[in-house]
Short mmCIF file of C-alpha atoms in Angstrom, two decimals:
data_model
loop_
_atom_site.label_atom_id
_atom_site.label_comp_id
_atom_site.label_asym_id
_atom_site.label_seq_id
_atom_site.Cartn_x
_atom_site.Cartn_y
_atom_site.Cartn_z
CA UNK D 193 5.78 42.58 11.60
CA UNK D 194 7.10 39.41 9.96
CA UNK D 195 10.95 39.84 9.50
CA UNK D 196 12.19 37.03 7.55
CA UNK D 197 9.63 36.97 5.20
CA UNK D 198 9.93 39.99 4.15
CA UNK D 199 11.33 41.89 1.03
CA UNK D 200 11.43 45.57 0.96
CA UNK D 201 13.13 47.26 -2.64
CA UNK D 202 13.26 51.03 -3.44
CA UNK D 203 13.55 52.15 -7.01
CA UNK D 204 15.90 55.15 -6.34
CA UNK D 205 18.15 57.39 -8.13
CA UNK D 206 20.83 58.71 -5.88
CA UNK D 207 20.69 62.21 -6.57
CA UNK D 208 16.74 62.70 -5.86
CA UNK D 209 15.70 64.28 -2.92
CA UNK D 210 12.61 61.83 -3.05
CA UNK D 211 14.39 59.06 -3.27
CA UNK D 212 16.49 60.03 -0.42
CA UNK D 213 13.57 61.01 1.67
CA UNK D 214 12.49 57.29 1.50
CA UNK D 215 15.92 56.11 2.15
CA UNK D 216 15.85 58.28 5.20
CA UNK D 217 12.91 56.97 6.45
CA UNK D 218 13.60 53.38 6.29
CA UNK D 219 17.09 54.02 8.08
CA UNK D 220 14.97 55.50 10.54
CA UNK D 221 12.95 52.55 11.55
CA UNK D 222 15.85 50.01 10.59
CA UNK D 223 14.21 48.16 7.67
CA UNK D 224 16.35 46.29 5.92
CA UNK D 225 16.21 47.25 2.05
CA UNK D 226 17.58 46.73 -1.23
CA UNK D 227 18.25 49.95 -3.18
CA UNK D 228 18.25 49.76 -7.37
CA UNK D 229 19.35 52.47 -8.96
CA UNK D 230 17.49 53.90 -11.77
CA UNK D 231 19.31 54.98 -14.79
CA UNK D 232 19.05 58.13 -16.37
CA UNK D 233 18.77 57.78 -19.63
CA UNK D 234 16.22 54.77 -20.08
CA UNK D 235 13.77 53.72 -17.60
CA UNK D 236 13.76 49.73 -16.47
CA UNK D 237 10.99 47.02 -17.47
CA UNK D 238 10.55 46.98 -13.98
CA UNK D 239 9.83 51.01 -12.91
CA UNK D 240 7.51 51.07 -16.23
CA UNK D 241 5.57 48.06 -14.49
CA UNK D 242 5.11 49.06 -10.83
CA UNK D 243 4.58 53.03 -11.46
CA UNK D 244 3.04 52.67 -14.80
CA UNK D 245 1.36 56.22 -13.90
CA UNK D 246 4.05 58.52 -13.17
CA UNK D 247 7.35 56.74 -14.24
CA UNK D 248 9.15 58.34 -11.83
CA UNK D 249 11.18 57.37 -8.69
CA UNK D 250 11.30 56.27 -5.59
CA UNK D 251 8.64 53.60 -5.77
CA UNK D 252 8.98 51.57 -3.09
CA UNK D 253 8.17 47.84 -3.38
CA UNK D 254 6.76 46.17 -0.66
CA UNK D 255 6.16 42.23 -1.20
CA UNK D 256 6.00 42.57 -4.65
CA UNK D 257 3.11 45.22 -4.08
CA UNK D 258 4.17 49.09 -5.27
CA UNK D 259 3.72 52.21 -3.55
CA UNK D 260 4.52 55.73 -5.29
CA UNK D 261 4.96 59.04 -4.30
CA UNK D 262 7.46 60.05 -1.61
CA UNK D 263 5.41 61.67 0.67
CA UNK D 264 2.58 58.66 0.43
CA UNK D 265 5.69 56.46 0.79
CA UNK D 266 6.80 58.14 4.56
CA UNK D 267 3.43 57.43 5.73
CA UNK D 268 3.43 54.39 4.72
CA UNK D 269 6.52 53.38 5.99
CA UNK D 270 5.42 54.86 9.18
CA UNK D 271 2.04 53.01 9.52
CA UNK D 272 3.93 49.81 8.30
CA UNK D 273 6.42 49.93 10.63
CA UNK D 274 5.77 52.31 13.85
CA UNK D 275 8.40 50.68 16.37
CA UNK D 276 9.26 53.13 18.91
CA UNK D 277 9.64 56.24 16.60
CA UNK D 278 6.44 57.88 14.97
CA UNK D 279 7.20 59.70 11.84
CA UNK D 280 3.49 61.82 12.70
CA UNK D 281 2.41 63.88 14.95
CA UNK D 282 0.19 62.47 17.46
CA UNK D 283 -2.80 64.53 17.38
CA UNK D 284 -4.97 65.03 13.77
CA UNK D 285 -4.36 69.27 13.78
CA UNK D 286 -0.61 68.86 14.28
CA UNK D 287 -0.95 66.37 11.93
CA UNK D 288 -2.98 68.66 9.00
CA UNK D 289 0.40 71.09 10.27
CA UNK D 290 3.02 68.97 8.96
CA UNK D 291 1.56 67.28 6.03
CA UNK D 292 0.20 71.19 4.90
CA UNK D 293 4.13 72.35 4.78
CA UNK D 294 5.31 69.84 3.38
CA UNK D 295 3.19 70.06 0.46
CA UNK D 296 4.58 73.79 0.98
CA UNK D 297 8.33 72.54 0.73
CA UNK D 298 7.22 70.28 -2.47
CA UNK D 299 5.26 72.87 -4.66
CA UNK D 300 6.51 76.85 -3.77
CA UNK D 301 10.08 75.98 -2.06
CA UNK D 302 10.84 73.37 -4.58
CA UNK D 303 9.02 74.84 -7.33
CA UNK D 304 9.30 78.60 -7.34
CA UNK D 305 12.77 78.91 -5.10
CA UNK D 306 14.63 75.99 -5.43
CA UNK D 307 14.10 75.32 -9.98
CA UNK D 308 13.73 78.65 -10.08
CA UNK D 309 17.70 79.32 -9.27
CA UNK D 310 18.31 75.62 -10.70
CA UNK D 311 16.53 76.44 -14.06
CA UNK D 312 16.45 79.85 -14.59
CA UNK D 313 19.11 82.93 -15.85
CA UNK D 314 19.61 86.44 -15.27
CA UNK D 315 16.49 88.31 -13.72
CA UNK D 316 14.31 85.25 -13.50
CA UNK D 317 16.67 83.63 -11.44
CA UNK D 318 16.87 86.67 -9.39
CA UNK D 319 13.65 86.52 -8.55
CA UNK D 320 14.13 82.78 -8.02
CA UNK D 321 16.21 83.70 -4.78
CA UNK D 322 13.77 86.21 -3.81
CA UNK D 323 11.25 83.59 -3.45
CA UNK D 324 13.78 80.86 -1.94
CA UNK D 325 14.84 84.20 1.25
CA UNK D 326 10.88 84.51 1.33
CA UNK D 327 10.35 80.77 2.09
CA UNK D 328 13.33 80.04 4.03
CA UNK D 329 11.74 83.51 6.27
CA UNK D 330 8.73 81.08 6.60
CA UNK D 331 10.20 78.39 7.62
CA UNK D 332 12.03 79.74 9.59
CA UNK D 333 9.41 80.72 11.63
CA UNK D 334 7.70 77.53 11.75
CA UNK D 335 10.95 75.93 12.98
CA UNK D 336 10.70 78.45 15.53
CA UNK D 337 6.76 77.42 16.52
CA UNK D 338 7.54 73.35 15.91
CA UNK D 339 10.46 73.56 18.10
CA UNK D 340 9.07 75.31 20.95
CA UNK D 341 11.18 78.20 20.95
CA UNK D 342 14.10 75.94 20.04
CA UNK D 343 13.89 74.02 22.76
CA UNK D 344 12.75 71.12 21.20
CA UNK D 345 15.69 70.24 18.16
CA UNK D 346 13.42 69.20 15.45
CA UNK D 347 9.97 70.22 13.26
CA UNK D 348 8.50 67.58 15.03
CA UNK D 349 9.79 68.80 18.71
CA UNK D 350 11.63 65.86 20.07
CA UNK D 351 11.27 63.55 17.25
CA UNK D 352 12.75 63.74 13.91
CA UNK D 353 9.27 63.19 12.30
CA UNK D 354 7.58 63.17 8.95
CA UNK D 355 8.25 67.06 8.31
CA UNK D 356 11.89 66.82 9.17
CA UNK D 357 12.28 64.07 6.74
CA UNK D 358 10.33 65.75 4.20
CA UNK D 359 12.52 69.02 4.39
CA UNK D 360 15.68 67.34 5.20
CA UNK D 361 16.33 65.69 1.64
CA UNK D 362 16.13 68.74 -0.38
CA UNK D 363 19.03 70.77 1.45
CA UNK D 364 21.56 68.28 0.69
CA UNK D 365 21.21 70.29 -2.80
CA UNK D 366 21.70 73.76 -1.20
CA UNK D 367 25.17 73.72 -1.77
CA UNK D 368 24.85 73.06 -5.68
CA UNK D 369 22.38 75.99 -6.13
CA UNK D 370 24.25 77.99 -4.07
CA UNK D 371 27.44 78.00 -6.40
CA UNK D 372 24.78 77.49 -9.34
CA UNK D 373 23.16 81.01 -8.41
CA UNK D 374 26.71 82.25 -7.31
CA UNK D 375 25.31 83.28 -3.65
CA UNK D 376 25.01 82.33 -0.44
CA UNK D 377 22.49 82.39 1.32
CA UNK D 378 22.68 84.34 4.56
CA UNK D 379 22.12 81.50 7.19
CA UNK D 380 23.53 83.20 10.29
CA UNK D 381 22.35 86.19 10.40
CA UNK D 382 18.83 85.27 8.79
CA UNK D 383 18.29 81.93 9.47
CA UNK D 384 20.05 80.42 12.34
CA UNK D 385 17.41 77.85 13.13
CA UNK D 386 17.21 76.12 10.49
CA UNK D 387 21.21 76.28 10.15
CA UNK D 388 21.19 74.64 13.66
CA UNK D 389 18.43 72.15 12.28
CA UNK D 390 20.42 71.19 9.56
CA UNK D 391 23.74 70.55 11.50
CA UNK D 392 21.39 68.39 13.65
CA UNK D 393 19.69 66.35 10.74
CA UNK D 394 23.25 65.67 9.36
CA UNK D 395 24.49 63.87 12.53
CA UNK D 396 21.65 61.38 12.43
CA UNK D 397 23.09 58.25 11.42
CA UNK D 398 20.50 58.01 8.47
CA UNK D 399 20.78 61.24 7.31
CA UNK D 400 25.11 60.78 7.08
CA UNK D 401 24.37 57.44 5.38
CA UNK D 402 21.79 58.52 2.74
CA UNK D 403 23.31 62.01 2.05
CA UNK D 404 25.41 61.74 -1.26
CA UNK D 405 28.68 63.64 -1.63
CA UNK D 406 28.05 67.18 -2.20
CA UNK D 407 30.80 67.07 -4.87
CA UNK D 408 28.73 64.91 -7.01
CA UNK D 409 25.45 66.44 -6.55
CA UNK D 410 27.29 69.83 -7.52
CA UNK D 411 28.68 67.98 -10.64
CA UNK D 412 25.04 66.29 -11.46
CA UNK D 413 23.44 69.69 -10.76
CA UNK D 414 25.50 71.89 -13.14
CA UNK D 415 24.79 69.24 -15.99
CA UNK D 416 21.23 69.14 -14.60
CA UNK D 417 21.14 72.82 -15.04
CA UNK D 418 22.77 72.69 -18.59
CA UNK D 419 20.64 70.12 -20.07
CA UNK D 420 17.95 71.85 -19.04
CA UNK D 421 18.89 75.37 -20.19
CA UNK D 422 19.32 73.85 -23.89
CA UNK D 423 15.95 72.09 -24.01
CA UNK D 424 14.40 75.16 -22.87
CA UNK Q 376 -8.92 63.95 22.17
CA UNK Q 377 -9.78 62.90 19.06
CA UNK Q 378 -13.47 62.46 18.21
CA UNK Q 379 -14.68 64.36 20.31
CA UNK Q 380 -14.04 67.60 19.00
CA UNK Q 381 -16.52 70.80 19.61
CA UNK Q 382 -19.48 71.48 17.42
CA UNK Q 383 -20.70 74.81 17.31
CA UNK Q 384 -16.39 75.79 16.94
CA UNK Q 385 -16.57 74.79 13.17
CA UNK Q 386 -16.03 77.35 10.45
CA UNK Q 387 -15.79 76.98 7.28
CA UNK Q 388 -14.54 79.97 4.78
CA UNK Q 389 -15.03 79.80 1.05
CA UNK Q 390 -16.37 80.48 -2.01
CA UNK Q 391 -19.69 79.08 -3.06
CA UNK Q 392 -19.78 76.86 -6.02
CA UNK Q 393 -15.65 76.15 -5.38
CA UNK Q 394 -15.04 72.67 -6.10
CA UNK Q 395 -12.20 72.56 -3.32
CA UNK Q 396 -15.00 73.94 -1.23
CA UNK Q 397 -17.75 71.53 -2.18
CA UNK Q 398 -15.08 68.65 -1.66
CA UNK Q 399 -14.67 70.15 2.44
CA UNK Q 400 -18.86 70.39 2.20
CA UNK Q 401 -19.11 66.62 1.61
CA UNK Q 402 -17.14 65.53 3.90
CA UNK Q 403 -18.79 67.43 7.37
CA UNK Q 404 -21.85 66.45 5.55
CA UNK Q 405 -21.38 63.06 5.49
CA UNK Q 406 -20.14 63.26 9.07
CA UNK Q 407 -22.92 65.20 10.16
CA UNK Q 408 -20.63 67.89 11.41
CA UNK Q 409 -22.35 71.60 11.80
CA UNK Q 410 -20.99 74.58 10.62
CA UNK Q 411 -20.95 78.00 10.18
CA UNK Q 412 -20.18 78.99 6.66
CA UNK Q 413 -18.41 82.13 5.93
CA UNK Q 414 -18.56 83.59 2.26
CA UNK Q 415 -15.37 85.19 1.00
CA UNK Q 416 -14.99 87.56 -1.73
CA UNK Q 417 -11.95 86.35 -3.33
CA UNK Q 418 -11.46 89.89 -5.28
CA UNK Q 419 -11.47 91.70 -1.88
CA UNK Q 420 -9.93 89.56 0.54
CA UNK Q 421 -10.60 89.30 3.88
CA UNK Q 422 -8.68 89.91 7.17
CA UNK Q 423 -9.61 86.25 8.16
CA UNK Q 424 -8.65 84.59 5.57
CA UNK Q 425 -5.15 86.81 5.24
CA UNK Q 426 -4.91 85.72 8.94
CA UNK Q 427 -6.15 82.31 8.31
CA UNK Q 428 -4.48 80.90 5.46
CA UNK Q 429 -0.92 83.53 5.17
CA UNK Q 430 0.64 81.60 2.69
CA UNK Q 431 -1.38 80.61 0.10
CA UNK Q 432 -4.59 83.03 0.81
CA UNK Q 433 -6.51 80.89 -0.67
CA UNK Q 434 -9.81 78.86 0.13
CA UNK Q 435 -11.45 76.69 1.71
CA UNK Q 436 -9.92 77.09 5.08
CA UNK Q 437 -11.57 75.38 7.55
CA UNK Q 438 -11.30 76.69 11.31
CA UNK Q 439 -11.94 74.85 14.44
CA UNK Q 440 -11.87 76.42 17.85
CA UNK Q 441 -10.00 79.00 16.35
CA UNK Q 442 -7.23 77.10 14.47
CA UNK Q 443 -7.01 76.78 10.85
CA UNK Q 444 -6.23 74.49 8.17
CA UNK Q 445 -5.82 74.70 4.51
CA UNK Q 446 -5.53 72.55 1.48
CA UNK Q 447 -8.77 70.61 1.27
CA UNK Q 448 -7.88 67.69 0.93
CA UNK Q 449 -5.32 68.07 3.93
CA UNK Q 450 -9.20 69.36 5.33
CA UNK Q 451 -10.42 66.37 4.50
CA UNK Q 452 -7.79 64.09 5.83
CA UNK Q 453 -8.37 66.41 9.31
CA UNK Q 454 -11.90 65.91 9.30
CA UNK Q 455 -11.50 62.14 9.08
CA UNK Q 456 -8.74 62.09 12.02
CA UNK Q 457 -10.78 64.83 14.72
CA UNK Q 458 -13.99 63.33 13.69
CA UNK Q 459 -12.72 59.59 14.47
CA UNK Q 460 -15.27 58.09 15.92
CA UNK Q 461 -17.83 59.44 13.56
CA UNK Q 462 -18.95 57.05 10.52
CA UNK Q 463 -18.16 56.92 8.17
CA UNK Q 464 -14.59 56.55 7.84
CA UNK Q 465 -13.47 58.02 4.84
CA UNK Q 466 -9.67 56.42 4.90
CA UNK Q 467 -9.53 52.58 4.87
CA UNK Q 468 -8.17 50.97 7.69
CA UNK Q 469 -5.34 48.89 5.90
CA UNK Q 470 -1.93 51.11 5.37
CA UNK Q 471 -1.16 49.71 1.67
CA UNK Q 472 -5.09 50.41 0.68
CA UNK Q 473 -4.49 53.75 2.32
CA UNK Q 474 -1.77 54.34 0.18
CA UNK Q 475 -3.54 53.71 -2.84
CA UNK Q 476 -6.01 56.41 -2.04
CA UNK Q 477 -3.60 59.09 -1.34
CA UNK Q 478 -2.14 57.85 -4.43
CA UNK Q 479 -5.05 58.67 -6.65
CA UNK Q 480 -6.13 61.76 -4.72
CA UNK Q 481 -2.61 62.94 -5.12
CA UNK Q 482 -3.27 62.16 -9.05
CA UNK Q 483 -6.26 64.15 -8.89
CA UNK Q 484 -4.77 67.52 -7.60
CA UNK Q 485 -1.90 67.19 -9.85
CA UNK Q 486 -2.93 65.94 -13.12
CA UNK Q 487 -6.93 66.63 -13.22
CA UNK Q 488 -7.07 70.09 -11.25
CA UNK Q 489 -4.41 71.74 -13.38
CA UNK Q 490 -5.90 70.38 -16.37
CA UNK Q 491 -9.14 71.63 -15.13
CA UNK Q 492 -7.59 75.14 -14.90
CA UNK Q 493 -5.97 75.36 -18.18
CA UNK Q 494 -9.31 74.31 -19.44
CA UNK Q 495 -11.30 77.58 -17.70
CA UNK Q 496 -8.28 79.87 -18.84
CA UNK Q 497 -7.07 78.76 -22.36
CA UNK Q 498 -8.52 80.22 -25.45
CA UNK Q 499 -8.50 78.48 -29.16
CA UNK Q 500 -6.00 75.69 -29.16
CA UNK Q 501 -4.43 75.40 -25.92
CA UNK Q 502 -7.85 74.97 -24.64
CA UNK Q 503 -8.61 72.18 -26.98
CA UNK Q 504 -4.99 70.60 -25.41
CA UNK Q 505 -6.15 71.12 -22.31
CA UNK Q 506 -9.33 69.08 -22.94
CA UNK Q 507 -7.61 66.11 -24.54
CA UNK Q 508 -5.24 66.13 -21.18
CA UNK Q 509 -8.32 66.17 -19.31
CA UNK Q 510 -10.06 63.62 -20.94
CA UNK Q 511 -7.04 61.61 -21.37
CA UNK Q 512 -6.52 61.64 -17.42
CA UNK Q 513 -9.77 60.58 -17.18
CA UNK Q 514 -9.66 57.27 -19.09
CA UNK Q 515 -6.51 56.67 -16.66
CA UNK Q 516 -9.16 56.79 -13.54
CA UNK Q 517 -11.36 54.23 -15.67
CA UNK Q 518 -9.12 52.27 -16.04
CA UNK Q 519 -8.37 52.36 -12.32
CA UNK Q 520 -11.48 51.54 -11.93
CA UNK Q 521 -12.28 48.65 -14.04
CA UNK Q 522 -8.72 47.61 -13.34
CA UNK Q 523 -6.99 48.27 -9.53
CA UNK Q 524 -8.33 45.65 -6.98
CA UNK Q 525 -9.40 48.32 -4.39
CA UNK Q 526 -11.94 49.74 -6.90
CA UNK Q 527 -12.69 47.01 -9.66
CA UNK Q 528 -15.98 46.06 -9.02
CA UNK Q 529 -16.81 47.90 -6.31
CA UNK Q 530 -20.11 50.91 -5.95
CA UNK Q 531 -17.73 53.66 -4.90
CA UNK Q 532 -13.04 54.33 -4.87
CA UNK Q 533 -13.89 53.78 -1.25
CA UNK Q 534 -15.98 50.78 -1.28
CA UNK Q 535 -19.32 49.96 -0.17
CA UNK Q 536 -19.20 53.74 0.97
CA UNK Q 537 -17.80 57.06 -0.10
CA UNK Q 538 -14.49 57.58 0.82
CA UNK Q 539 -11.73 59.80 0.12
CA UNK Q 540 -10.87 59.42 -3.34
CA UNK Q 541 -14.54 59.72 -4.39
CA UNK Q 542 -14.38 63.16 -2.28
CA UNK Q 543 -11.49 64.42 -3.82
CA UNK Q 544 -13.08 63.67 -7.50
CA UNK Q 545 -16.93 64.20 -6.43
CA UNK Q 546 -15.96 67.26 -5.27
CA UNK Q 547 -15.32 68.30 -8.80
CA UNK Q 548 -18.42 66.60 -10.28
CA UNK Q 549 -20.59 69.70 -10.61
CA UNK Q 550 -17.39 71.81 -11.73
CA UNK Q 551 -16.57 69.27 -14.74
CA UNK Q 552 -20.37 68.68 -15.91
CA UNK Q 553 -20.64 72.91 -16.19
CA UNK Q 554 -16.85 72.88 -17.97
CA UNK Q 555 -18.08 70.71 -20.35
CA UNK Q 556 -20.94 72.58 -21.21
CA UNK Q 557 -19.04 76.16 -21.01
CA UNK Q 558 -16.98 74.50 -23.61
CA UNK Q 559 -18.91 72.52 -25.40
CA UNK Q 560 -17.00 69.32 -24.98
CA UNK Q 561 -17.98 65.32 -23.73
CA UNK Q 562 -15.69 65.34 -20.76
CA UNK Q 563 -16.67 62.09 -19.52
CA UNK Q 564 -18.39 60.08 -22.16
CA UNK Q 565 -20.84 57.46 -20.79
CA UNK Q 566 -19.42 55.34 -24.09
CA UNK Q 567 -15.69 55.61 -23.32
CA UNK Q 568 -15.89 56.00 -19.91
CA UNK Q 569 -18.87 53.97 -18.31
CA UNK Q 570 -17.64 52.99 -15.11
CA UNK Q 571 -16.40 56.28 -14.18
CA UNK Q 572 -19.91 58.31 -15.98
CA UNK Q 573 -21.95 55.67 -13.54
CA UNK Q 574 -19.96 56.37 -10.72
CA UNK Q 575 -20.41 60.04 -10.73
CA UNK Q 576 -24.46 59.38 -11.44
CA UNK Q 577 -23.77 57.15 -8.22
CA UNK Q 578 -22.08 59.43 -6.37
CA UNK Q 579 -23.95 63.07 -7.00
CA UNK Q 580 -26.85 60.97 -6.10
CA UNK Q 581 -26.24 59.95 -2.87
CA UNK Q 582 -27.03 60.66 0.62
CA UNK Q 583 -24.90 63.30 2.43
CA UNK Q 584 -23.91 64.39 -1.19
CA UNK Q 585 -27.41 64.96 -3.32
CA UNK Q 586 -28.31 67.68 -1.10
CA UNK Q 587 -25.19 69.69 -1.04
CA UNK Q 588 -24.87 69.52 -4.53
CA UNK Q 589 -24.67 73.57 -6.38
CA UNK Q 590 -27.40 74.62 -9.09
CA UNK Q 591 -25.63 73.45 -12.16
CA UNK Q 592 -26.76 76.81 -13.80
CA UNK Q 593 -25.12 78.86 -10.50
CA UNK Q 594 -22.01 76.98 -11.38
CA UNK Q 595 -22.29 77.51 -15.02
CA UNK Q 596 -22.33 81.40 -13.80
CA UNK Q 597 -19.25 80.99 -11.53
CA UNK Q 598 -17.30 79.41 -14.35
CA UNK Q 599 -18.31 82.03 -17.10
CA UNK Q 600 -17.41 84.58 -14.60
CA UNK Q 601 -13.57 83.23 -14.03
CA UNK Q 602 -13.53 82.85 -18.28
CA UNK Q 603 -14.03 86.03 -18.31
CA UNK Q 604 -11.59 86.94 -15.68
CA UNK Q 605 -9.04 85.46 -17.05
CA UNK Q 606 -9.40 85.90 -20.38
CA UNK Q 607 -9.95 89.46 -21.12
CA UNK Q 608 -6.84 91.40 -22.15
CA UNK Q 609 -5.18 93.19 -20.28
CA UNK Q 610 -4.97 90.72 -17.16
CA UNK Q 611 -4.09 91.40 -13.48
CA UNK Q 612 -3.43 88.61 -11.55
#
């Protein structure tokens, strides 16, 4: 693990949940980084040339040599770098576990609950928090099975681990689509897990260094939301 | 431990001539991992599959000593892990080349596979979209493969030997040869795309593969039979 040779860079945007789940994960295992933000409107020489694919952020940069797609990013990071703190589960069926919901949290919660409060009006949106109560149920429940009852704090029982991380970046936008869908979601009474989970996430010194201001994402989301409404 | 997992314990539900089954198939074939194979009817689903795979109810779900998993190319990646010590290893060993493959088998599921659906459900127009998007993503994997140094030059995605990106697109082989037919479109032209066209010659034709391989007239059958599922007014999904 060469340290002064080395050069790690993250194409990010700051409002992203991807990018931030790569953020995260470096924090975790205290690599040292250099963050460039992406613009919105235009995207750089240098984005167009390492993720000539997909175009999209985070792309993290490793030596010079690019790897894309968050998810493919956190494993990476974690076979790059395993120190003292595995981002995976140790054994291959916990393993097939973690990386099956968080394709979950990317495709249904993202796709169908999350956009569809983010993107949607009147009954289609409705329907978009039907879905997003239906998932969180879910999740709930394997929060409850992870955890071992609860008595472990995180999706991956003691460790703050690759599902954690994966899940972790997209409630920092809960807020936005709560005000966005003009409900709240009823995190006491129905999900009191993950509301505990969450509190415990936020502590974590990466988590509370990554995490942008709620304020702005609110602001980026309701332009987010109008852009998108008049395109559509 | 891993590697040393039960025989015997291994189930595998789906539907025959599935690509996302066939892409599970290769993989305990090339393993040499036995099986018990459990048809579903997908129009009358089963208790074990409800039970199995909750979310998604969906094939293939593979289930060892009693515990599922879903996805297959999640299946895949668990095969791989539990069956460790078993050649041959269908991940490379170095993390950035390992990378790269989930990188392309992630480009797979999301770009081909949807385009492969649109394909089997559009009518007219959007169909003939569909096929350009196909064929488009297509000449992006030839050029992978005449151009990224893990594949340029080399008899399979994973090397000397199959590995998991050839899986993940293998897997589909049979599928896209019978779409292009059903349609009556070049899907991969040996002209505009000859590495990838020798590659899939390459790869149906290999051991561990070659035998598992459907009837190209069954799967001909299996695609008609979705057209027509899909396709006929009124639709219930």
């Amino acid at each position: 693990m060469g340290e002064g040779e080395e050069q790690v860079k993250v194409l990010s945007q700051w409002p992203s949940p991807f990018a931030i789940r790569v953020l995260i994960g470096l924090e975790e295992k205290n690599v040292r980084y250099e963050s460039l933000e992406e613009n919105f409107a235009s995207k750089t020489e240098l984005l167009v040339q390492m993720n000539p694919i997909h175009r999209k952020v985070p792309v993290l940069i490793h030596n010079g040599k690019p790897i894309c797609e968050s998810l493919i990013i956190l494993q990476y990071i974690d076979e790059v770098w395993p120190g003292s703190n595995s981002f995976m589960p140790s054994n291959p069926y916990d393993r097939a576990l973690a990386k099956f919901w968080a394709d979950f949290i990317d495709t249904k919660f993202l796709g169908t609950g999350i956009h569809g409060i983010l993107k949607k009006t009147g009954e289609a949106q409705e329907e978009g928090k039907r879905y997003m109560l239906e998932y969180l149920g879910l999740l709930e429940g394997v929060l409850k099975e992870f955890s071992a009852g609860g008595s472990k704090p995180y999706f991956g029982g003691e460790q703050f681990g690759f599902l954690d991380i994966a899940f972790i970046c997209h409630t920092c936008w809960f807020e936005a689509m709560e005000t966005l869908g003009k409900w709240k979601i009823p995190w006491e009474s129905e999900f009191p897990r993950l509301l505990e989970w969450m509190k415990k996430c936020r502590e974590r010194e990466s988590v509370h260094k990554i995490f942008p201001d709620p304020h702005k994402i609110l602001e980026y989301a309701i332009k987010f939301r109008e852009g998108y409404l008049r395109s559509n | 431990m891993e590697g040393c997992a039960q025989e015997g314990q291994v189930k595998l539900l789906g539907v025959e001539y599935s690509p996302f089954l066939l892409r599970v198939r290769i993989a305990l074939s090339l393993k040499g991992i036995h099986y018990e194979f459990i048809e579903e009817d997908i129009q009358n689903k089963s208790e074990l599959l409800l039970q199995t795979n909750p979310v998604h109810k969906k094939i293939p779900v593979l289930i060892q000593n009693g515990k599922p998993v879903c996805e297959s190319m999640i299946i895949v990646q668990y095969i791989e892990e539990a069956w460790g010590n078993k050649a041959p290893n269908l991940m490379p060993k170095d993390p950035y080349d390992r990378a790269i493959a989930r990188f392309w088998a992630a480009f797979i599921d999301d770009k081909v596979v949807p385009c492969l659906r649109e394909v089997v459900t559009g009518q007219g127009e959007q169909q003939q979209k569909a096929v350009q998007e196909l064929v488009a993503n297509f000449l992006i994997l030839e050029e992978s493969v005449r151009t990224n140094p893990c594949f340029s030059g080399k008899l399979y995605f994973g090397g000397d030997e199959i590995g998991f990106v050839d899986i993940a697109l293998g897997g589909l082989s049979a599928f896209v040869k019978a779409l292009g037919k059903a349609t009556n479109s070049v899907l991969i032209d040996e002209e505009k795309m000859p590495l990838l066209s020798a590659w899939m010659d390459r790869f149906c034709e290999a051991d561990g593969v070659k035998e598992g391989m459907p009837d190209p007239a069954k799967v001909l059958e299996f695609i008609s039979a979705m057209r027509v599922k899909f396709t006929s007014p009124p639709t219930a999904k």
